[in-house]
Structures are given as C-alpha cells and as structure tokens.
XYZ file of C-alpha atoms in Angstrom:
129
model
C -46.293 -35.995 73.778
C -49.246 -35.534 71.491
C -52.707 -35.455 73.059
C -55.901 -35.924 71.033
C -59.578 -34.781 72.142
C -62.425 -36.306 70.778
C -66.047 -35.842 71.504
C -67.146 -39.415 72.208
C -70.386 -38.910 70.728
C -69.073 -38.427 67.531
C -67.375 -41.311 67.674
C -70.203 -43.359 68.801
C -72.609 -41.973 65.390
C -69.481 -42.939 63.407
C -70.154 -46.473 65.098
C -73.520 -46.605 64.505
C -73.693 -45.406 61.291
C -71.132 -48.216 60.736
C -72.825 -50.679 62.111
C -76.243 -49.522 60.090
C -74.226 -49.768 56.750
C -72.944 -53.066 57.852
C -76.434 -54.685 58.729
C -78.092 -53.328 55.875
C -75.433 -54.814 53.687
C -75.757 -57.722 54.946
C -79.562 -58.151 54.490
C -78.835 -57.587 50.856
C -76.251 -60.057 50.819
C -78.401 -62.534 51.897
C -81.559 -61.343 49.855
C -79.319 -61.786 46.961
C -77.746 -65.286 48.488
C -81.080 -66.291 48.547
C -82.727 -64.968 45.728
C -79.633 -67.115 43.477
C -79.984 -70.089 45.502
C -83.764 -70.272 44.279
C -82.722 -70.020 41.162
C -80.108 -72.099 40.814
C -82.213 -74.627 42.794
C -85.322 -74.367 40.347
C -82.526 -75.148 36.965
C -82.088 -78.316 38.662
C -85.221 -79.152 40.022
C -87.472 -78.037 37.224
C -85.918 -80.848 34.263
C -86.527 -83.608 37.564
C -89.761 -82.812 38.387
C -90.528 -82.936 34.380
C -88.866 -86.699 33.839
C -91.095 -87.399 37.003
C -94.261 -86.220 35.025
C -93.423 -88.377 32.244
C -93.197 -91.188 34.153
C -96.456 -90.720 35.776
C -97.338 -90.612 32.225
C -95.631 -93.231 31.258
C -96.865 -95.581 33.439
C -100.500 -93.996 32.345
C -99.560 -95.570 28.614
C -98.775 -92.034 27.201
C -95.689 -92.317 25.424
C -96.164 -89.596 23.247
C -95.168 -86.474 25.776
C -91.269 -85.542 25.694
C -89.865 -84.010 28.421
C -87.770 -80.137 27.999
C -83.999 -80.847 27.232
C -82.884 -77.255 29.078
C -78.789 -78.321 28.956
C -75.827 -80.036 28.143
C -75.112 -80.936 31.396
C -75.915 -84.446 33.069
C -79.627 -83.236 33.436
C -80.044 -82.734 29.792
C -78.212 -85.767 28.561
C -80.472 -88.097 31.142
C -83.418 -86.038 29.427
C -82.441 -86.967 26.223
C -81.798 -90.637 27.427
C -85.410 -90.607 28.747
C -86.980 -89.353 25.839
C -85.332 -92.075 23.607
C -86.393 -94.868 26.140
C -89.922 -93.267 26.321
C -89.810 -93.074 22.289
C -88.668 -97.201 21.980
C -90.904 -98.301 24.363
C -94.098 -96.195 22.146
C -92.605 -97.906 19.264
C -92.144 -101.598 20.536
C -96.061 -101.183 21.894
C -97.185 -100.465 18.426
C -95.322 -103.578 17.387
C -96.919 -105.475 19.833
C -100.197 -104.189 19.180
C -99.779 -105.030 15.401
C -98.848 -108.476 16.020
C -101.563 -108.893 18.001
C -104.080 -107.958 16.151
C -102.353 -110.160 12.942
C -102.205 -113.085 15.447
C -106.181 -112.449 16.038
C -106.987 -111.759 12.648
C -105.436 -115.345 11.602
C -106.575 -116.924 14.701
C -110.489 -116.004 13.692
C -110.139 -117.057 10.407
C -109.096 -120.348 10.667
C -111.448 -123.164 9.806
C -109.854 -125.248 12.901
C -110.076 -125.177 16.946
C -106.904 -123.686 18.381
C -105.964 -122.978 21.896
C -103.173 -121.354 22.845
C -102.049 -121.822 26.487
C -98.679 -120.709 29.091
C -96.469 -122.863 29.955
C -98.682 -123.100 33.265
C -101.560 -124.096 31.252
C -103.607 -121.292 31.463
C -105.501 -120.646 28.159
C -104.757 -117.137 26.665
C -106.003 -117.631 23.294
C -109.287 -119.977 21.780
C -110.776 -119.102 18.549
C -114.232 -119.356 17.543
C -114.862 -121.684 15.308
C-alpha cells in the first residue's frame, strides 16, 4: 500500500490561490465581454441614430445633410438608399418650387381674371388684375 501525507493547509492556499486566479479571470472576461459588446453595439446603433437625425431634418425641409455610409453591410446600403431618397425628394422640391413660381409669374401677368380652384372648390389661386 502507498500512503501519502499532506499538510492540508497547503492544499487549502493551492485552493485559494485557485480560486483567486479563477475570479480574477473572470472579471476580465467579462470587462472584456462587455467592453466588445459596447462596441459592437455603438457600429450598429451609431448609422440608426444618424438616418433618425436626418429625418428629423427632413421633416424640418433640410434636404441637404447626408447621413455617414460606415459599411457594406445592410446598414450602409439602407444609408445609401436614404441618402438617394433624401437627394430626389431636394430635387423634386426645387421642381416644384420652379413651377410655382413660373405658374405665378404668368398668372400676374395676365391681362384677364383667373381663379384657380380644387376639385372641392376651394380657391388656391386668383390673380390681380
């Protein structure tokens, strides 16, 4: 038979200093675990919060701001979508500001009354004459 001794206090600072290394590595784990969650996290908040600026703007009548493409990825290509909407709907308000002011311009020159109404009869448009 073989017999081994052991001072059990030994064995017990083995086990603590174990455990020590083992909590302490886990703290880091999970600073790190948190640390790239934040991250990662921010990457796809941070082109969201951006398009939801723009809207604000939008909706404001600035269509001149473009929001950050930062990717490839679905993010960037609905960043790129938005931009392009934001950039026809700029350009079809300057076309309907030009007509306007071409339908105005002949509308005060003519020589003749003309009153332009909606189909619920409201009138939108009377020249002076």
């Amino acid at each position: 038979d073989i017999y081994i001794e052991a001072d059990i206090d030994s064995v017990y600072d083995q086990l603590n200093n174990f455990n020590q290394i083992f909590i302490v590595g886990t703290a880091i784990s999970l600073f790190i675990t948190g640390l790239l969650g934040f991250f990662i996290a921010r990457t796809i908040t941070k082109p969201i919060t951006d398009m939801r600026n723009q809207t604000v703007e939008m909706s404001k009548g600035n269509y001149t701001q473009r929001v950050k493409i930062y990717g490839n990825d679905e993010i960037g290509e609905l960043a790129l979508a938005f931009n392009n909407l934001s950039k026809r709907v700029q350009e079809a308000q300057a076309n309907t500001e030009s007509e306007k002011r071409r339908l105005d311009s002949v509308i005060t020159h003519m020589s003749d009354g003309v009153i332009a109404t909606d189909r619920r009869g409201r009138v939108l448009i009377v020249n002076d004459m």
